Amino acid sequence: MDTTATVVVTGAAGFIGFHVSRRLMARGHKVIGLDNLNDYYDVRLKLDRLEQLGECKQFSFVAAGVEDREALQQVFAHAGAVRVVHLAAQAGVRYSIDHPETYVTSNLVGFANILEACRHSKAGHLVYASTSSVYGASRMIPFSEHAVTDHPVSFYAATKKANEAMAHSYAYLYGLPCTGLRFFTVYGPWGRPDMALFKFTQAILAGEPIPVFNNGNMVRDFTYVDDIVEAVIKALDRPATPDPDWNGKAPDPATSSAPYRIYNIGNSKPEKLLRYIEMLEQCLGRRAIMDFQPMQPGDVLETYADTSELDKAVGYKPDTPIEVGVKRFVDWYLEYRARKYQLEPSL
């Protein structure tokens, strides 16, 4: 891929979007970032990410959501036939239980707008974020892209499953290369305040209890953000192509006769939630007060990515251990809160 080419990144003020944008610019790309800067979590963090991105002359920003079709059309008309990394979405499994309408607007209507914008601009490749949550009620561990994912257990997962089906239709009808990436529990510096690592860190430092669901009997394939970014970039460099061996009598969900691919991006080393908390305690030098609670609606017991297809396709396998990743997050968090909120820089 031409490193001078323009890339449109939606959700650029978000956790993964921020890191992807920064990495693309480091390669020489011009990045047009879109974000609606909603208040699902503290907008100050989003603005601080944008401040970092804005220090690079290759970055331009449009304050708009993907549900704003007219704004998207204007951006794509200006950018031309570009490649697109679509990361904007309403996130959160539990939030989707009480606010399903938000997911319809952002994840379904917004994604349809992205597909239309890509079609009319003749985009060279659409890479979009899916999620490990699409595996839902499946217990076929480790999760493989070749498995059927027809049993989501949250509305969030259902919208992401729908995105994969919508992308396939555009790949088939219009030859739009579409690559869906199923992220597995992403964490790291500049992370989201609604996710466990951020919330746990805040609570432990404040001497407050942390909610530990299913009495701690949860297993997650925690994936460090730099590994996610590297996989996104490598996938972007390799536009999806039709699979010549695809057979409609035995259809493979991960490939197609159209230019369509699905890949898992996970660490492939599932860890118990209690081990994750233990690593955080070691980095903070404090013990957590654990409030053990029952399993929450929409949650799954275990995630575990089979990433052999990603490795085969782009020669990359995420491998940052939680011992390294959690420490990097804590170091960033302590420096960030000291700088932005005039709190103590160290413990």
Tab-separated table of C-alpha atoms in Angstrom:
chain	number	residue	atom	x	y	z
A	1	MET	CA	0.000	0.000	0.000
A	2	ASP	CA	1.247	3.463	-0.949
A	3	THR	CA	2.268	5.093	2.336
A	4	THR	CA	1.361	8.523	0.974
A	5	ALA	CA	-2.252	7.448	0.399
A	6	THR	CA	-5.073	8.981	2.403
A	7	VAL	CA	-6.849	6.788	4.956
A	8	VAL	CA	-10.214	7.653	6.487
A	9	VAL	CA	-10.398	6.520	10.122
A	10	THR	CA	-13.797	6.638	11.813
A	11	GLY	CA	-13.846	6.754	15.589
A	12	ALA	CA	-10.472	8.530	15.461
A	13	ALA	CA	-10.917	10.041	18.940
A	14	GLY	CA	-11.628	6.606	20.373
A	15	PHE	CA	-9.193	4.214	22.005
A	16	ILE	CA	-8.237	2.048	19.039
A	17	GLY	CA	-8.892	4.784	16.469
A	18	PHE	CA	-6.391	7.060	18.178
A	19	HIS	CA	-3.653	4.427	18.109
A	20	VAL	CA	-4.393	3.374	14.519
A	21	SER	CA	-4.343	6.992	13.322
A	22	ARG	CA	-1.024	7.636	15.016
A	23	ARG	CA	0.507	4.517	13.503
A	24	LEU	CA	-0.741	5.353	10.009
A	25	MET	CA	0.747	8.847	10.180
A	26	ALA	CA	4.041	7.412	11.379
A	27	ARG	CA	4.089	5.496	8.081
A	28	GLY	CA	3.516	8.684	6.131
A	29	HIS	CA	-0.206	8.497	5.470
A	30	LYS	CA	-2.554	11.435	5.543
A	31	VAL	CA	-5.398	10.590	7.929
A	32	ILE	CA	-8.887	12.064	7.876
A	33	GLY	CA	-10.422	11.294	11.248
A	34	LEU	CA	-14.131	11.305	12.040
A	35	ASP	CA	-15.735	11.143	15.467
A	36	ASN	CA	-18.982	12.419	16.968
A	37	LEU	CA	-17.353	12.921	20.399
A	38	ASN	CA	-20.371	11.522	22.245
A	39	ASP	CA	-20.503	11.393	26.031
A	40	TYR	CA	-20.657	7.610	26.454
A	41	TYR	CA	-17.520	8.202	28.514
A	42	ASP	CA	-15.532	11.292	29.544
A	43	VAL	CA	-15.195	13.519	26.476
A	44	ARG	CA	-12.040	15.084	27.960
A	45	LEU	CA	-10.147	11.890	27.220
A	46	LYS	CA	-11.298	11.959	23.596
A	47	LEU	CA	-10.275	15.593	23.250
A	48	ASP	CA	-6.873	14.813	24.742
A	49	ARG	CA	-6.375	12.060	22.186
A	50	LEU	CA	-7.312	14.480	19.411
A	51	GLU	CA	-4.863	17.016	20.790
A	52	GLN	CA	-2.097	14.444	20.406
A	53	LEU	CA	-3.163	13.589	16.856
A	54	GLY	CA	-3.505	17.246	15.904
A	55	GLU	CA	0.188	17.792	16.550
A	56	CYS	CA	0.833	16.038	13.232
A	57	LYS	CA	0.190	18.057	10.062
A	58	GLN	CA	-0.955	14.890	8.283
A	59	PHE	CA	-4.090	14.720	10.440
A	60	SER	CA	-7.375	16.472	9.750
A	61	PHE	CA	-10.514	16.032	11.828
A	62	VAL	CA	-14.227	16.130	11.094
A	63	ALA	CA	-16.577	16.293	14.076
A	64	ALA	CA	-19.384	14.087	12.773
A	65	GLY	CA	-20.902	10.705	13.420
A	66	VAL	CA	-21.212	7.926	10.860
A	67	GLU	CA	-24.976	8.245	11.185
A	68	ASP	CA	-24.602	11.648	9.457
A	69	ARG	CA	-24.797	10.533	5.855
A	70	GLU	CA	-24.309	13.984	4.357
A	71	ALA	CA	-21.130	14.600	6.353
A	72	LEU	CA	-19.739	11.232	5.253
A	73	GLN	CA	-20.498	11.970	1.627
A	74	GLN	CA	-18.637	15.264	1.837
A	75	VAL	CA	-15.584	13.656	3.468
A	76	PHE	CA	-15.374	10.869	0.909
A	77	ALA	CA	-15.981	13.232	-2.001
A	78	HIS	CA	-13.043	15.317	-0.826
A	79	ALA	CA	-10.782	12.346	-0.032
A	80	GLY	CA	-11.399	10.408	-3.237
A	81	ALA	CA	-10.887	6.650	-3.622
A	82	VAL	CA	-9.223	5.938	-0.318
A	83	ARG	CA	-8.888	3.074	2.099
A	84	VAL	CA	-11.060	3.111	5.180
A	85	VAL	CA	-10.593	1.874	8.747
A	86	HIS	CA	-14.041	1.904	10.316
A	87	LEU	CA	-13.811	1.840	14.106
A	88	ALA	CA	-16.710	4.123	15.058
A	89	ALA	CA	-19.477	2.254	16.889
A	90	GLN	CA	-21.492	2.266	20.037
A	91	ALA	CA	-19.511	-0.084	22.239
A	92	GLY	CA	-20.387	-1.976	25.398
A	93	VAL	CA	-22.233	-5.235	26.018
A	94	ARG	CA	-24.106	-4.165	29.146
A	95	TYR	CA	-25.016	-0.708	27.821
A	96	SER	CA	-26.775	-2.359	24.876
A	97	ILE	CA	-29.299	-3.994	27.186
A	98	ASP	CA	-30.798	-0.668	28.275
A	99	HIS	CA	-30.018	1.438	25.176
A	100	PRO	CA	-30.599	-0.725	22.092
A	101	GLU	CA	-31.754	2.233	20.006
A	102	THR	CA	-28.276	3.774	20.224
A	103	TYR	CA	-26.791	0.634	18.666
A	104	VAL	CA	-29.303	0.682	15.828
A	105	THR	CA	-28.388	4.272	14.956
A	106	SER	CA	-24.608	3.965	15.227
A	107	ASN	CA	-23.854	0.342	14.431
A	108	LEU	CA	-26.494	-0.397	11.802
A	109	VAL	CA	-27.505	2.887	10.166
A	110	GLY	CA	-23.960	4.226	10.536
A	111	PHE	CA	-22.407	1.126	9.013
A	112	ALA	CA	-24.824	1.237	6.086
A	113	ASN	CA	-23.717	4.820	5.483
A	114	ILE	CA	-20.070	3.752	5.533
A	115	LEU	CA	-20.740	1.015	2.977
A	116	GLU	CA	-22.546	3.457	0.694
A	117	ALA	CA	-19.770	6.024	1.007
A	118	CYS	CA	-17.177	3.372	0.169
A	119	ARG	CA	-19.199	2.168	-2.807
A	120	HIS	CA	-19.702	5.573	-4.363
A	121	SER	CA	-16.110	6.669	-3.782
A	122	LYS	CA	-14.773	3.355	-5.096
A	123	ALA	CA	-12.759	2.845	-1.911
A	124	GLY	CA	-9.882	0.443	-2.341
A	125	HIS	CA	-10.474	-1.452	0.897
A	126	LEU	CA	-12.780	-1.279	3.913
A	127	VAL	CA	-11.369	-2.660	7.156
A	128	TYR	CA	-13.930	-2.602	9.949
A	129	ALA	CA	-14.096	-3.582	13.592
A	130	SER	CA	-16.135	-6.576	14.588
A	131	THR	CA	-15.879	-8.257	17.980
A	132	SER	CA	-15.247	-11.552	19.743
A	133	SER	CA	-18.744	-11.096	21.187
A	134	VAL	CA	-20.205	-12.469	17.940
A	135	TYR	CA	-19.246	-15.968	19.131
A	136	GLY	CA	-21.981	-15.596	21.737
A	137	ALA	CA	-23.269	-18.877	23.140
A	138	SER	CA	-20.653	-20.965	21.319
A	139	ARG	CA	-18.401	-23.096	23.502
A	140	MET	CA	-16.183	-24.284	20.640
A	141	ILE	CA	-12.911	-23.070	22.155
A	142	PRO	CA	-10.679	-21.618	20.752
A	143	PHE	CA	-12.988	-19.513	18.619
A	144	SER	CA	-12.400	-19.930	14.895
A	145	GLU	CA	-13.570	-17.647	12.096
A	146	HIS	CA	-14.688	-20.768	10.252
A	147	ALA	CA	-17.338	-21.509	12.897
A	148	VAL	CA	-20.952	-20.391	12.539
A	149	THR	CA	-21.846	-17.397	14.752
A	150	ASP	CA	-25.639	-17.408	14.775
A	151	HIS	CA	-26.237	-17.198	18.530
A	152	PRO	CA	-25.238	-13.758	19.907
A	153	VAL	CA	-26.109	-13.221	23.578
A	154	SER	CA	-26.128	-9.406	23.550
A	155	PHE	CA	-27.673	-6.856	21.216
A	156	TYR	CA	-24.229	-5.279	20.781
A	157	ALA	CA	-22.956	-8.598	19.405
A	158	ALA	CA	-26.009	-8.896	17.168
A	159	THR	CA	-25.290	-5.521	15.555
A	160	LYS	CA	-21.679	-6.506	14.919
A	161	LYS	CA	-22.783	-9.820	13.411
A	162	ALA	CA	-25.126	-7.796	11.208
A	163	ASN	CA	-22.173	-5.625	10.117
A	164	GLU	CA	-20.367	-8.707	8.848
A	165	ALA	CA	-23.431	-9.754	6.817
A	166	MET	CA	-23.910	-6.225	5.463
A	167	ALA	CA	-20.262	-6.042	4.430
A	168	HIS	CA	-20.539	-9.349	2.605
A	169	SER	CA	-23.504	-8.111	0.588
A	170	TYR	CA	-21.525	-5.069	-0.602
A	171	ALA	CA	-18.473	-7.193	-1.352
A	172	TYR	CA	-20.656	-9.500	-3.432
A	173	LEU	CA	-22.783	-6.865	-5.179
A	174	TYR	CA	-20.191	-4.178	-5.833
A	175	GLY	CA	-16.810	-5.887	-5.526
A	176	LEU	CA	-15.931	-3.737	-2.492
A	177	PRO	CA	-13.048	-5.438	-0.645
A	178	CYS	CA	-14.186	-5.816	2.977
A	179	THR	CA	-12.169	-7.208	5.890
A	180	GLY	CA	-13.798	-7.659	9.288
A	181	LEU	CA	-11.599	-7.897	12.370
A	182	ARG	CA	-12.923	-9.568	15.506
A	183	PHE	CA	-11.145	-7.864	18.403
A	184	PHE	CA	-10.627	-9.732	21.667
A	185	THR	CA	-10.703	-7.618	24.891
A	186	VAL	CA	-8.392	-4.775	23.934
A	187	TYR	CA	-6.486	-2.893	26.660
A	188	GLY	CA	-3.575	-0.494	26.999
A	189	PRO	CA	-2.629	3.201	27.316
A	190	TRP	CA	-5.335	5.715	26.398
A	191	GLY	CA	-7.903	2.995	27.031
A	192	ARG	CA	-11.625	3.412	27.604
A	193	PRO	CA	-12.808	4.386	31.110
A	194	ASP	CA	-15.782	2.006	30.834
A	195	MET	CA	-13.540	-1.047	30.497
A	196	ALA	CA	-12.288	-3.200	33.347
A	197	LEU	CA	-8.624	-2.179	33.508
A	198	PHE	CA	-9.376	1.550	33.645
A	199	LYS	CA	-12.232	1.154	36.134
A	200	PHE	CA	-10.274	-1.224	38.340
A	201	THR	CA	-7.271	1.091	38.423
A	202	GLN	CA	-9.392	4.070	39.431
A	203	ALA	CA	-11.163	2.108	42.153
A	204	ILE	CA	-8.037	0.540	43.633
A	205	LEU	CA	-6.300	3.907	43.877
A	206	ALA	CA	-9.404	5.363	45.528
A	207	GLY	CA	-9.680	2.470	47.987
A	208	GLU	CA	-13.061	1.523	46.536
A	209	PRO	CA	-14.327	-2.004	45.766
A	210	ILE	CA	-14.210	-3.342	42.222
A	211	PRO	CA	-17.097	-5.423	40.808
A	212	VAL	CA	-15.893	-8.929	39.921
A	213	PHE	CA	-18.603	-10.703	37.976
A	214	ASN	CA	-19.391	-14.418	38.048
A	215	ASN	CA	-17.390	-14.508	41.295
A	216	GLY	CA	-14.193	-14.083	39.295
A	217	ASN	CA	-14.723	-17.218	37.198
A	218	MET	CA	-14.200	-15.425	33.899
A	219	VAL	CA	-11.495	-15.986	31.306
A	220	ARG	CA	-10.526	-13.415	28.688
A	221	ASP	CA	-8.113	-13.279	25.777
A	222	PHE	CA	-6.670	-9.892	26.763
A	223	THR	CA	-5.039	-8.261	23.735
A	224	TYR	CA	-2.656	-5.320	24.000
A	225	VAL	CA	-3.559	-2.343	21.839
A	226	ASP	CA	-0.243	-2.183	19.949
A	227	ASP	CA	-0.834	-5.761	18.788
A	228	ILE	CA	-4.315	-4.813	17.612
A	229	VAL	CA	-2.932	-1.831	15.685
A	230	GLU	CA	-0.222	-3.876	13.993
A	231	ALA	CA	-2.811	-6.406	12.848
A	232	VAL	CA	-5.117	-3.653	11.566
A	233	ILE	CA	-2.311	-2.121	9.518
A	234	LYS	CA	-1.234	-5.458	8.070
A	235	ALA	CA	-4.835	-6.319	7.185
A	236	LEU	CA	-5.297	-2.894	5.560
A	237	ASP	CA	-2.246	-3.546	3.384
A	238	ARG	CA	-3.826	-6.762	2.111
A	239	PRO	CA	-7.233	-6.064	0.530
A	240	ALA	CA	-9.654	-8.948	0.696
A	241	THR	CA	-9.873	-11.101	-2.439
A	242	PRO	CA	-12.284	-13.839	-3.504
A	243	ASP	CA	-11.474	-17.309	-2.244
A	244	PRO	CA	-11.170	-19.546	-5.340
A	245	ASP	CA	-11.899	-22.626	-3.213
A	246	TRP	CA	-15.088	-21.267	-1.646
A	247	ASN	CA	-17.958	-23.743	-2.021
A	248	GLY	CA	-21.581	-22.719	-1.683
A	249	LYS	CA	-22.531	-26.291	-0.756
A	250	ALA	CA	-20.218	-26.122	2.256
A	251	PRO	CA	-19.947	-22.353	2.851
A	252	ASP	CA	-17.025	-21.084	4.918
A	253	PRO	CA	-18.175	-18.123	7.102
A	254	ALA	CA	-14.659	-16.622	7.084
A	255	THR	CA	-14.249	-16.302	3.308
A	256	SER	CA	-16.351	-15.957	0.184
A	257	SER	CA	-16.452	-16.014	-3.582
A	258	ALA	CA	-16.600	-12.223	-3.072
A	259	PRO	CA	-13.662	-10.087	-1.832
A	260	TYR	CA	-14.511	-10.674	1.836
A	261	ARG	CA	-12.512	-11.870	4.837
A	262	ILE	CA	-12.963	-12.243	8.585
A	263	TYR	CA	-10.013	-12.492	10.998
A	264	ASN	CA	-9.680	-12.896	14.739
A	265	ILE	CA	-7.260	-10.549	16.484
A	266	GLY	CA	-6.469	-11.889	19.936
A	267	ASN	CA	-3.520	-12.833	22.082
A	268	SER	CA	-4.431	-16.552	21.997
A	269	LYS	CA	-3.422	-16.792	25.674
A	270	PRO	CA	-6.632	-16.589	27.713
A	271	GLU	CA	-6.125	-15.437	31.297
A	272	LYS	CA	-8.347	-15.717	34.338
A	273	LEU	CA	-9.850	-12.401	35.408
A	274	LEU	CA	-8.381	-12.855	38.891
A	275	ARG	CA	-4.901	-13.174	37.367
A	276	TYR	CA	-5.477	-9.927	35.475
A	277	ILE	CA	-6.436	-8.229	38.734
A	278	GLU	CA	-3.395	-9.715	40.444
A	279	MET	CA	-1.111	-8.185	37.809
A	280	LEU	CA	-2.788	-4.818	38.325
A	281	GLU	CA	-2.307	-5.070	42.092
A	282	GLN	CA	1.391	-5.769	41.599
A	283	CYS	CA	1.821	-2.765	39.303
A	284	LEU	CA	-0.063	-0.430	41.659
A	285	GLY	CA	1.431	-1.851	44.855
A	286	ARG	CA	-2.046	-2.032	46.377
A	287	ARG	CA	-4.608	-4.730	47.017
A	288	ALA	CA	-7.996	-4.644	45.367
A	289	ILE	CA	-11.188	-4.774	47.398
A	290	MET	CA	-13.205	-7.272	45.395
A	291	ASP	CA	-16.987	-7.182	45.314
A	292	PHE	CA	-17.939	-10.589	43.922
A	293	GLN	CA	-21.136	-10.478	41.880
A	294	PRO	CA	-23.124	-12.929	39.736
A	295	MET	CA	-22.805	-13.295	35.969
A	296	GLN	CA	-24.201	-10.304	34.102
A	297	PRO	CA	-26.682	-10.568	31.200
A	298	GLY	CA	-24.923	-10.604	27.847
A	299	ASP	CA	-21.543	-11.700	29.226
A	300	VAL	CA	-19.740	-14.869	28.161
A	301	LEU	CA	-17.627	-17.099	30.385
A	302	GLU	CA	-14.542	-17.358	28.196
A	303	THR	CA	-12.949	-15.873	25.080
A	304	TYR	CA	-10.031	-17.472	23.281
A	305	ALA	CA	-8.929	-16.557	19.759
A	306	ASP	CA	-7.609	-18.910	17.146
A	307	THR	CA	-5.435	-16.493	15.140
A	308	SER	CA	-3.923	-18.996	12.729
A	309	GLU	CA	-5.766	-17.447	9.756
A	310	LEU	CA	-4.408	-13.975	10.556
A	311	ASP	CA	-0.896	-15.390	10.825
A	312	LYS	CA	-1.305	-17.263	7.551
A	313	ALA	CA	-2.655	-14.226	5.705
A	314	VAL	CA	-0.396	-11.426	6.945
A	315	GLY	CA	2.378	-13.164	8.891
A	316	TYR	CA	1.507	-11.683	12.250
A	317	LYS	CA	0.471	-13.060	15.627
A	318	PRO	CA	-0.258	-10.841	18.673
A	319	ASP	CA	1.903	-11.866	21.623
A	320	THR	CA	2.262	-9.107	24.256
A	321	PRO	CA	1.892	-10.761	27.699
A	322	ILE	CA	-0.351	-9.141	30.313
A	323	GLU	CA	2.661	-8.672	32.579
A	324	VAL	CA	4.016	-6.183	30.035
A	325	GLY	CA	0.753	-4.682	28.851
A	326	VAL	CA	-0.780	-4.001	32.265
A	327	LYS	CA	2.394	-2.266	33.453
A	328	ARG	CA	2.424	-0.039	30.380
A	329	PHE	CA	-1.180	0.926	31.048
A	330	VAL	CA	-0.501	1.735	34.709
A	331	ASP	CA	2.555	3.813	33.823
A	332	TRP	CA	0.493	5.795	31.312
A	333	TYR	CA	-2.462	6.183	33.681
A	334	LEU	CA	-0.388	7.566	36.539
A	335	GLU	CA	1.397	10.021	34.260
A	336	TYR	CA	-1.831	11.071	32.539
A	337	ARG	CA	-3.818	11.783	35.688
A	338	ALA	CA	-0.903	13.696	37.182
A	339	ARG	CA	-0.559	15.834	34.073
A	340	LYS	CA	-4.221	16.459	33.381
A	341	TYR	CA	-5.772	16.522	36.809
A	342	GLN	CA	-2.898	17.677	39.017
A	343	LEU	CA	-3.001	14.505	41.087
A	344	GLU	CA	-0.071	12.675	42.603
A	345	PRO	CA	2.291	11.337	39.900
A	346	SER	CA	3.291	8.240	41.797
A	347	LEU	CA	2.089	5.906	44.525
